[in-house]
Coordinates of C-alpha atoms and ligand atoms in Angstrom, one line a residue:
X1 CA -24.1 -2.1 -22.3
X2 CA -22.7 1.0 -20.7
X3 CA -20.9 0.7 -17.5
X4 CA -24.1 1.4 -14.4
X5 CA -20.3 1.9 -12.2
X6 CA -20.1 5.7 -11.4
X7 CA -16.1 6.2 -11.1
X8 CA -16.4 9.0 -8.8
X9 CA -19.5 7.0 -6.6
X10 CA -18.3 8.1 -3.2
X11 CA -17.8 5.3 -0.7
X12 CA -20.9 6.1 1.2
X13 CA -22.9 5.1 -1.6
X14 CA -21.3 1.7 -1.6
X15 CA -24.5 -0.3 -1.7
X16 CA -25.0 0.9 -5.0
X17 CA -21.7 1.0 -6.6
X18 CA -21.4 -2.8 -5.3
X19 CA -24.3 -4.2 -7.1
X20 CA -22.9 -2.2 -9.9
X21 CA -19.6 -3.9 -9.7
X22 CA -21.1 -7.7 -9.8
X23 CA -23.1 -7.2 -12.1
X24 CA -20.2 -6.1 -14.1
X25 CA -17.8 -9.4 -12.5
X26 CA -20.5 -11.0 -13.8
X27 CA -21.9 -9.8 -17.4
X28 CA -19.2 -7.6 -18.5
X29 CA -15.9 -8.6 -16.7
X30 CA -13.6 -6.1 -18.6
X31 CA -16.2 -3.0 -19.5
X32 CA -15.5 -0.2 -22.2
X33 CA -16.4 3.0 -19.9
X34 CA -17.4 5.6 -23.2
X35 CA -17.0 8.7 -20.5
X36 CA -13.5 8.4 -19.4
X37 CA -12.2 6.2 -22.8
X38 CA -10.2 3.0 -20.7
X39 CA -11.7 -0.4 -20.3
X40 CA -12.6 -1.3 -16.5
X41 CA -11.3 -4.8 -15.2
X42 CA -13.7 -5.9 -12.4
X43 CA -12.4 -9.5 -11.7
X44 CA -10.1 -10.8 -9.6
X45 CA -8.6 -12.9 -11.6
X46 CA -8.1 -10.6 -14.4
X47 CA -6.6 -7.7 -12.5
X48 CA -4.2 -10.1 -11.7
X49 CA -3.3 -11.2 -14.8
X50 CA -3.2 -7.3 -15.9
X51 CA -0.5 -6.7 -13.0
X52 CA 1.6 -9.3 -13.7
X53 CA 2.0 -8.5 -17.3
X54 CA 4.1 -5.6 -17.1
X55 CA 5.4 -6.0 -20.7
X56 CA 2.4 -6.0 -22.3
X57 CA 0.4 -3.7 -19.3
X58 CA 2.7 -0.5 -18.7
X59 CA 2.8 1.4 -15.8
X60 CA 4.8 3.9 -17.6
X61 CA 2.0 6.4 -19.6
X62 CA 1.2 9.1 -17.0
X63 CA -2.6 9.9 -16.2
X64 CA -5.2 11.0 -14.0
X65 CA -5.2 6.9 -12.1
X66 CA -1.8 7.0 -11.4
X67 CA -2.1 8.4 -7.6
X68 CA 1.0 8.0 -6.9
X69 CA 2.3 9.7 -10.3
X70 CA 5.3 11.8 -9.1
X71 CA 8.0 13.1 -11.4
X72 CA 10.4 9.4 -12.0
X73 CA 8.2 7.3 -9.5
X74 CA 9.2 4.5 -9.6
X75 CA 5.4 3.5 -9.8
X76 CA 5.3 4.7 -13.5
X77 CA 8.3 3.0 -14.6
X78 CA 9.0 -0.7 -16.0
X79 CA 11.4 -2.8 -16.5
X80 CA 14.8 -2.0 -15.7
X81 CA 14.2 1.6 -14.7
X82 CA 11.7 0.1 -12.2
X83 CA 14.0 -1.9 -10.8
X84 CA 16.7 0.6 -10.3
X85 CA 14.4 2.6 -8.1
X86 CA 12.3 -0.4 -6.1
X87 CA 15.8 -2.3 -5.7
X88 CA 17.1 0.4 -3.1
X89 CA 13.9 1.1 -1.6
X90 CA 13.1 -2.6 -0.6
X91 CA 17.3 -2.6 0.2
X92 CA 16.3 0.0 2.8
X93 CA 12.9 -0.8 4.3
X94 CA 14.4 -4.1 6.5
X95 CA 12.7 -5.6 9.1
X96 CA 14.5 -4.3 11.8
X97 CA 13.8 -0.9 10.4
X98 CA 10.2 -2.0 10.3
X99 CA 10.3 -3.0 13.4
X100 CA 11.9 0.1 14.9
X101 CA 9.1 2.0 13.0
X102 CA 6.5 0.0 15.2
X103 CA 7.4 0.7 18.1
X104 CA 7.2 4.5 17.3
X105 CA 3.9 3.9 15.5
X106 CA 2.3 3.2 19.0
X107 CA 4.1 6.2 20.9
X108 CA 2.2 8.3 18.2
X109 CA -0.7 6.6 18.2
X110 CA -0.8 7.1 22.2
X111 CA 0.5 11.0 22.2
X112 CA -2.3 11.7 19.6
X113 CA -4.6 10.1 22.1
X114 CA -3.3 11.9 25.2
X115 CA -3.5 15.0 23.3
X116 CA -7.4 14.5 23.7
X117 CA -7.5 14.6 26.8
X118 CA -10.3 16.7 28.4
X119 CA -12.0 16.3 25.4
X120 CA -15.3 15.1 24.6
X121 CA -15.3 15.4 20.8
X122 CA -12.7 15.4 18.3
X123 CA -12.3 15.4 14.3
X124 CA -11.2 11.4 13.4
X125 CA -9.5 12.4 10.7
X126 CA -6.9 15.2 11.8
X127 CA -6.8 14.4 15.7
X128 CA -6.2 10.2 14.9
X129 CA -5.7 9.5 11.4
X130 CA -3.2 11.9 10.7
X131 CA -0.4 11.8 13.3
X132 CA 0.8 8.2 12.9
X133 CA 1.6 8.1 9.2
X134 CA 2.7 11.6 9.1
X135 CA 4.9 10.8 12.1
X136 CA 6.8 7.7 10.6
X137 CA 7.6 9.4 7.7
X138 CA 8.6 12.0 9.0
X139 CA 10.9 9.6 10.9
X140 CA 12.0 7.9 7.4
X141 CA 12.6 10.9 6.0
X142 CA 14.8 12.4 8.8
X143 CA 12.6 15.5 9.4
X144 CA 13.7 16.8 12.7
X145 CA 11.1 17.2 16.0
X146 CA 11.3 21.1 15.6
X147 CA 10.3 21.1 11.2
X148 CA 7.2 18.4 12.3
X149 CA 4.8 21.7 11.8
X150 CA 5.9 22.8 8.6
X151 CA 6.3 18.5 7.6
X152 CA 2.5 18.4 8.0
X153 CA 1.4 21.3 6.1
X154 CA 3.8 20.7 3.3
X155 CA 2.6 17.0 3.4
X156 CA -0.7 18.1 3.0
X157 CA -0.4 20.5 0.2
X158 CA 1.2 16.9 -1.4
X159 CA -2.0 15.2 -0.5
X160 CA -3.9 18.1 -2.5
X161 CA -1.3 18.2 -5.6
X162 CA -1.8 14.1 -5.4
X163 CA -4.4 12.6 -7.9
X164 CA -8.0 13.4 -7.5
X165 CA -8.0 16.4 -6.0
X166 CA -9.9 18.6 -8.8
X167 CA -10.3 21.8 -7.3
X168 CA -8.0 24.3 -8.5
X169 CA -7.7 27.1 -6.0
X170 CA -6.4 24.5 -3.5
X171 CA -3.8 23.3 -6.6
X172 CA -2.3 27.2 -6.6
X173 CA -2.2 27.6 -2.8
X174 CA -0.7 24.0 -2.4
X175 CA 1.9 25.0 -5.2
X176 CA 4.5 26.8 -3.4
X177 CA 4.8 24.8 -0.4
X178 CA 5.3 21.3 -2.5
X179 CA 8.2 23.7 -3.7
X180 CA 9.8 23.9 0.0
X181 CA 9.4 20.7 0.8
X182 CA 11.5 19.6 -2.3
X183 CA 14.1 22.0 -1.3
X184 CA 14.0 20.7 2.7
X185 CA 13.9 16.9 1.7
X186 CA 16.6 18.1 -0.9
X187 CA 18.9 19.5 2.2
X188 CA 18.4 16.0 4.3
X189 CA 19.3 14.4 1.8
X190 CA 22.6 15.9 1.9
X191 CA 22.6 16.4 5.3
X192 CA 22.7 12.6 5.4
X193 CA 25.1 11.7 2.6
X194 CA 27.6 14.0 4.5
X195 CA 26.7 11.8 8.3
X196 CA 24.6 8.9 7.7
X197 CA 21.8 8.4 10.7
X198 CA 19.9 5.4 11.7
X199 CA 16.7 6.5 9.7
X200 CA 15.6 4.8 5.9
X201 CA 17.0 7.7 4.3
X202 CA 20.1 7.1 5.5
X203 CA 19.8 3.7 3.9
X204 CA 18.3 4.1 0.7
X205 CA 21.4 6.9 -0.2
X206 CA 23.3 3.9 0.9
X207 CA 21.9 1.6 -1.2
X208 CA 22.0 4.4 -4.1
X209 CA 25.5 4.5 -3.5
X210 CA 26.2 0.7 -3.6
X211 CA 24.1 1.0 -7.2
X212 CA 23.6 -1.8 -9.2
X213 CA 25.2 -4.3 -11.5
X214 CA 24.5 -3.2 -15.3
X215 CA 25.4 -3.7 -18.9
X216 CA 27.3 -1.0 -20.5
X217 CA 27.4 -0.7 -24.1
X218 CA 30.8 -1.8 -24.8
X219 CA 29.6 -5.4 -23.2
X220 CA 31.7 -4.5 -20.0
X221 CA 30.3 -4.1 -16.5
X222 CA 29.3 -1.1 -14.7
X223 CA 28.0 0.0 -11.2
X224 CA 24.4 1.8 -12.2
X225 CA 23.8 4.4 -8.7
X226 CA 21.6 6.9 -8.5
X227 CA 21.7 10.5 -8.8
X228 CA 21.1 12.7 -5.6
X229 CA 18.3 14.5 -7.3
X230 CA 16.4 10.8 -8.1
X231 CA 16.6 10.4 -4.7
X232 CA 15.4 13.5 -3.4
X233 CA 12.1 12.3 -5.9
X234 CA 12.7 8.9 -4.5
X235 CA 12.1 10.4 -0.8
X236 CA 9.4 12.5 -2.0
X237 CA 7.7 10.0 -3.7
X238 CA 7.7 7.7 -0.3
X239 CA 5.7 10.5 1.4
X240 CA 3.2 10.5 -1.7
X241 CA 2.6 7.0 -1.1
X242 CA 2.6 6.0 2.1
X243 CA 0.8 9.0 4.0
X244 CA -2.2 9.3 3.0
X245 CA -2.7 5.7 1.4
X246 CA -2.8 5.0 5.0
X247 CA -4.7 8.2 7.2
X248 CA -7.3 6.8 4.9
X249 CA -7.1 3.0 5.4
X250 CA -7.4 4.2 9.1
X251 CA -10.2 6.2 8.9
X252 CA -11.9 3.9 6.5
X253 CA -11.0 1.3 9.2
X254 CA -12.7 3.1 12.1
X255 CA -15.8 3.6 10.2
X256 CA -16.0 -0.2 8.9
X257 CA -15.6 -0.4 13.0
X258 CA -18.2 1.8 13.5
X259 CA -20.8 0.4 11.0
X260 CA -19.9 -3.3 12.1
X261 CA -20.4 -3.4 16.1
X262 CA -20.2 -6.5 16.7
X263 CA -16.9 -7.1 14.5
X264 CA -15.5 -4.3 16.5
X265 CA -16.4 -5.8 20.0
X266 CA -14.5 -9.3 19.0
X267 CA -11.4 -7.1 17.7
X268 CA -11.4 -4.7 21.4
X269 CA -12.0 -8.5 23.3
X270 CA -8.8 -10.2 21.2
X271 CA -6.2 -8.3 20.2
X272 CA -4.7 -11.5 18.2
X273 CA -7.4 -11.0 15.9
X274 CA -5.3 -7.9 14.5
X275 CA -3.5 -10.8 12.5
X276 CA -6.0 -11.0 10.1
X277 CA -8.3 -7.9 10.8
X278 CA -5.4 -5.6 9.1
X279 CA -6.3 -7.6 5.9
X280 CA -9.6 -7.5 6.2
X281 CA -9.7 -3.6 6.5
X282 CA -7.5 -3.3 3.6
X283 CA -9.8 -6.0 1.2
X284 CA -12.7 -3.7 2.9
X285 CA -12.2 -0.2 2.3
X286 CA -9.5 -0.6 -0.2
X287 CA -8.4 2.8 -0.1
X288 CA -6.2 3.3 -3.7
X289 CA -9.4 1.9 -5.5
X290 CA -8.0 1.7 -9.2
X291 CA -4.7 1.8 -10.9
X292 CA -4.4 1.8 -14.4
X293 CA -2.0 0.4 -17.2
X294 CA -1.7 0.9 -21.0
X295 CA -1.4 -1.5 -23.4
X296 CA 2.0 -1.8 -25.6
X297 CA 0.4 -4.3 -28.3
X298 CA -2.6 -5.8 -29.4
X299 CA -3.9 -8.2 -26.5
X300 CA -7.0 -10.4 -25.6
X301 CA -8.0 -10.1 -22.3
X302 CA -10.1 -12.8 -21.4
X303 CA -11.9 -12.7 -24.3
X304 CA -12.1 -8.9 -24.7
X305 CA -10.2 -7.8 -27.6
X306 CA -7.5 -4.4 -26.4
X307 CA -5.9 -2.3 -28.9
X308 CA -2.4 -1.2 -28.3
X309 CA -2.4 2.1 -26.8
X310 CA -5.2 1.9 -25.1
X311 CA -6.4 2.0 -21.4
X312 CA -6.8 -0.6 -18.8
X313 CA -8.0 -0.1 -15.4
X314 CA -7.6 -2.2 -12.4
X315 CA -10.7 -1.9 -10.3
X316 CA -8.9 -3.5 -7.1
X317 CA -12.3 -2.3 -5.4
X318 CA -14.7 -4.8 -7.5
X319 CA -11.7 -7.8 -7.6
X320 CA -11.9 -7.2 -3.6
X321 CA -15.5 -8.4 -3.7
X322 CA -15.5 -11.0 -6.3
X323 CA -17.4 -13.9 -5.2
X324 CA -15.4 -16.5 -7.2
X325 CA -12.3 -15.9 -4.9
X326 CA -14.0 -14.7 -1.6
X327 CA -16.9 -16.6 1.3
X328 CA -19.1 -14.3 1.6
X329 CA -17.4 -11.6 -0.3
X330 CA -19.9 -8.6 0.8
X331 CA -19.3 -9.2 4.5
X332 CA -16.8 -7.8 6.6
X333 CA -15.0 -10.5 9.0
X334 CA -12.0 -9.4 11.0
X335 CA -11.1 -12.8 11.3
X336 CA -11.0 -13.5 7.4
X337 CA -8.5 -16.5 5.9
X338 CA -7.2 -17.0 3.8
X339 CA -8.0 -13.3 2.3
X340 CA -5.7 -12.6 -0.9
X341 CA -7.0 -9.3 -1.5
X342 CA -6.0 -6.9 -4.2
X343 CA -5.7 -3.7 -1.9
X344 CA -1.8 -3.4 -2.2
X345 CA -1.4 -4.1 -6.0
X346 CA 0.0 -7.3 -7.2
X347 CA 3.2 -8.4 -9.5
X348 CA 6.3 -6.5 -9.7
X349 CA 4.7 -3.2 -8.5
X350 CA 3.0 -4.4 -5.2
X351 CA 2.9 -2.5 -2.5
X352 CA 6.7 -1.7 -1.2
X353 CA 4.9 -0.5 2.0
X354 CA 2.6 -3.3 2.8
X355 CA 4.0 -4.2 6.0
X356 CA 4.8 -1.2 7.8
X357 CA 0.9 0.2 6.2
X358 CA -1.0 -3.3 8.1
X359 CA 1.5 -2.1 11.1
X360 CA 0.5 1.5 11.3
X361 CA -3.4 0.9 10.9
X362 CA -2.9 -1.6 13.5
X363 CA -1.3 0.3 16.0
X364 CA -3.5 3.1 15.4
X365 CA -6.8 1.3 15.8
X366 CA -5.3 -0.8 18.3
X367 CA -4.8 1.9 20.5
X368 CA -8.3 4.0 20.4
X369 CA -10.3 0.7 20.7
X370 CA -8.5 0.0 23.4
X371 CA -8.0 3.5 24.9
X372 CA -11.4 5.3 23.5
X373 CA -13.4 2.3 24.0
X374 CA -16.7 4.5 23.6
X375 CA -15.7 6.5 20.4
X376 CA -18.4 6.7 18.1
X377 CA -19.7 9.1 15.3
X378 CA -20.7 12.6 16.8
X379 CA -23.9 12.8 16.9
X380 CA -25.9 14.3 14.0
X381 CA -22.9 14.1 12.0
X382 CA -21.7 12.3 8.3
X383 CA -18.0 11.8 7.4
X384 CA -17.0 13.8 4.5
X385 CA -15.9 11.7 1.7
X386 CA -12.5 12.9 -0.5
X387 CA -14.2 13.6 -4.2
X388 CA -12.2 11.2 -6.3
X389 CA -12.2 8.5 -8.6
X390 CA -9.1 6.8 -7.8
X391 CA -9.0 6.8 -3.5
X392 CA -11.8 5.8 -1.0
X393 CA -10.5 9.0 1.2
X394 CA -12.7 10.7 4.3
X395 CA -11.6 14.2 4.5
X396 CA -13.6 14.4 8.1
X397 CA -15.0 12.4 10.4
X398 CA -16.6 14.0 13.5
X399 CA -16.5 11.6 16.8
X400 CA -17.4 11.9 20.2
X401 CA -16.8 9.7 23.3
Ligands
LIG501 C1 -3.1 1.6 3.4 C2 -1.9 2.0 2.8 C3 -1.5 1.7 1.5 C4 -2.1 1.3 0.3 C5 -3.6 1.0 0.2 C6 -1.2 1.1 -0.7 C7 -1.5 0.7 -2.0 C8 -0.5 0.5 -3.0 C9 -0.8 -0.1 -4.3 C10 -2.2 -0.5 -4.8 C11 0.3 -0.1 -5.0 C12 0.5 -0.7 -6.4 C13 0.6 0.3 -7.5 C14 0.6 -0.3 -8.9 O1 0.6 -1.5 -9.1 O2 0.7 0.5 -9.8 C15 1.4 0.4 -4.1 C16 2.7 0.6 -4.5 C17 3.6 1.2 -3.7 N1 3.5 1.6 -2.4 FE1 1.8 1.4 -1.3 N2 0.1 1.5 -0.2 C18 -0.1 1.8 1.1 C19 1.0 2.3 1.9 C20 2.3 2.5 1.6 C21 3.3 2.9 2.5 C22 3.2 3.2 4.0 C23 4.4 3.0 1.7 C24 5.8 3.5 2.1 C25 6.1 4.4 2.9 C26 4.1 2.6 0.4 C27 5.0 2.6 -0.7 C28 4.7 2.1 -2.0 C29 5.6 2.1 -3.0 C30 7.1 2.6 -3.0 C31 4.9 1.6 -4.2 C32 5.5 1.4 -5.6 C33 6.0 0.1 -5.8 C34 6.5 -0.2 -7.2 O3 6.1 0.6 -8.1 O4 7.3 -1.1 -7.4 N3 2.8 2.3 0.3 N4 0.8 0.7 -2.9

């Protein structure tokens, strides 16, 4: 049977695409798609046991799932390699750090709200989505109040160089300006090795610098650190993954908000619902909607026969409605438990970001139901939906209040 699951099916025809998706969970859990050559994994159960098989399930072959691919991401790398990289990342992101980050979350989220003011109508997406995950990276990354400007065009053009993004006119023009920002996170980088700051860059050259314990080939000892240039793509690759991962698990939150009154009412009434409802936005909208992995041998996946060398994509979308693991899978509950949802990955590779994402959509959300309690889809109007197979992006949302 061929795959009735349209890869590129935008969100907005998510009726459609979910009946597709069970009846795959259900007929044909692990699905040759012909079109695009990789087998689909649409169960829970199985993505998981895809993710925490890195041995057999590589992240390291490059191709068009990998969102985050980035020159020596760590997110393409196993092994050892991998944990190189993720060891002084997770070294770096502590939770007093995380906690520091917080508390700047909500400024942003309230100066992006305050810069409405007088205003009747606003786009979601640039005037709300935007500023608080641009913001705390920028913050991570060191880039100074005055650069903010250029930060957010140069992160955009990373957005459009990202996976997914076919078009390319937008590749050509975004082309030059990825170029700056390599050589500007380049010069913090250095700025910050000569006087460290209290900012995760500052940290993760630290914890570069402290390297790790590794073999050497004479059976001896040796302290394994990190180049500067690995990471200046270390930095970069942070900005690929955590910006707009989570502008769009914000707006994909506001219109699950939107489309689910009710839910939204209970969330504006009791704030101590945002334990849960974070979850629940992420298991919802699921905004990185595949990953894939290659396989290094001949494997049997529950049942399904894999050659090595060939394709294997996690549909985190379809394992985040599979009715074997969730009540009620196809309805959206802020106050959802236990919810073990796929949205941040799973195994050695999940999400290094998960807290400080569930933090920002929080305090983002937080603040406009509180502060906009009227906000609501202009009228007349349809979000645009980012074309791609791999994110559940808006690229615009109009909204009035
Ligand atoms: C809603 C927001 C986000 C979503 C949906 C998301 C999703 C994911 C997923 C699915 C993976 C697993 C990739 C795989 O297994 O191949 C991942 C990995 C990763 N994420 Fe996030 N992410 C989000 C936000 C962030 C943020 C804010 C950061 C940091 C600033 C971040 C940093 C990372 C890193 C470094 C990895 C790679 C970990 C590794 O390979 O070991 N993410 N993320």
């Amino acid at each position: 049977m061929e795959a009735a699951y349209d890869v590129m099916a935008p969100v907005h025809e998510t009726f459609a695409r979910d009946r597709a998706l069970e009846a795959l969970r259900k007929d044909t859990p692990i699905q040759w798609d012909a079109d695009n050559e990789w087998w689909l994994v649409t169960r829970h159960a199985d993505v998981r046991a895809v993710s925490r098989q890195p041995e057999l399930f590589s992240s390291e072959p490059k191709g068009p799932w990998h969102v985050f691919e980035h020159r020596f991401s760590m997110q393409a790398m196993d092994g050892r390699a991998h944990l190189r990289h993720r060891n002084v990342v997770s070294r770096a992101f502590t939770p007093r750090m995380v906690s520091m980050l917080s508390q700047r979350a909500t400024l942003y989220a309230d100066e992006a709200i305050d810069a409405l003011e007088g205003r009747r109508s606003a786009d979601f997406v640039t005037d709300l989505a935007v500023p608080v995950p641009m913001r705390i990276i920028a913050d991570m990354l060191g880039v100074a109040d005055g650069d903010l400007g250029r930060f957010r065009e140069w992160s955009d053009a990373m957005v459009l160089m990202g996976g997914g993004h076919a078009d390319p006119d937008l590749f050509k023009r975004a082309a030059p300006m990825v170029g700056e920002l390599h050589q500007y996170i380049g010069e913090k980088v250095q700025e910050r090795r000569e006087q460290a700051q209290d900012d995760i860059l500052s940290r993760i050259i630290a914890a570069a610098d402290e390297g790790l314990l590794a073999d050497a080939p004479d059976g001896m000892k040796v302290i394994d650190r990190l180049h500067p240039d690995e990471v200046k793509d270390m930095a970069l690759f942070l900005l690929v993954a955590g910006n707009e991962t989570t502008r769009n698990g914000i707006s994909q939150g506001m219109l699950a908000l939107f489309q689910h009154p009710e839910e939204r009412a209970r969330l504006a009434a009791d704030p101590s619902l945002w334990e849960t409802a974070a979850d629940e936005i992420l298991r919802w909208t699921t905004p990185v909607r595949a990953m894939r992995r290659v396989a290094m041998q001949d494997t049997v996946l529950a049942g399904q026969p894999i050659r090595e060398g060939e394709s294997v994509v996690m549909v985190y979308a379809s394992a985040n409605r599979d009715e074997e693991v969730f009540e009620d899978p196809h309805q959206f509950r802020v106050d959802r438990t236990p919810n073990e949802h796929l949205a941040l990955g799973f195994g050695p590779h999940y999400c290094l970001g998960a807290n400080l994402a569930k933090m920002e959509i929080r305090a983002a959300l937080g603040r406009i139901l509180e502060r906009l309690p009227n906000l609501r889809l202009a009228d007349g109007c349809e979000p645009v939906f980012t074309p791609s197979a791999l994110i559940d992006g808006i690229e615009t949302m109009p909204v009035q209040w």
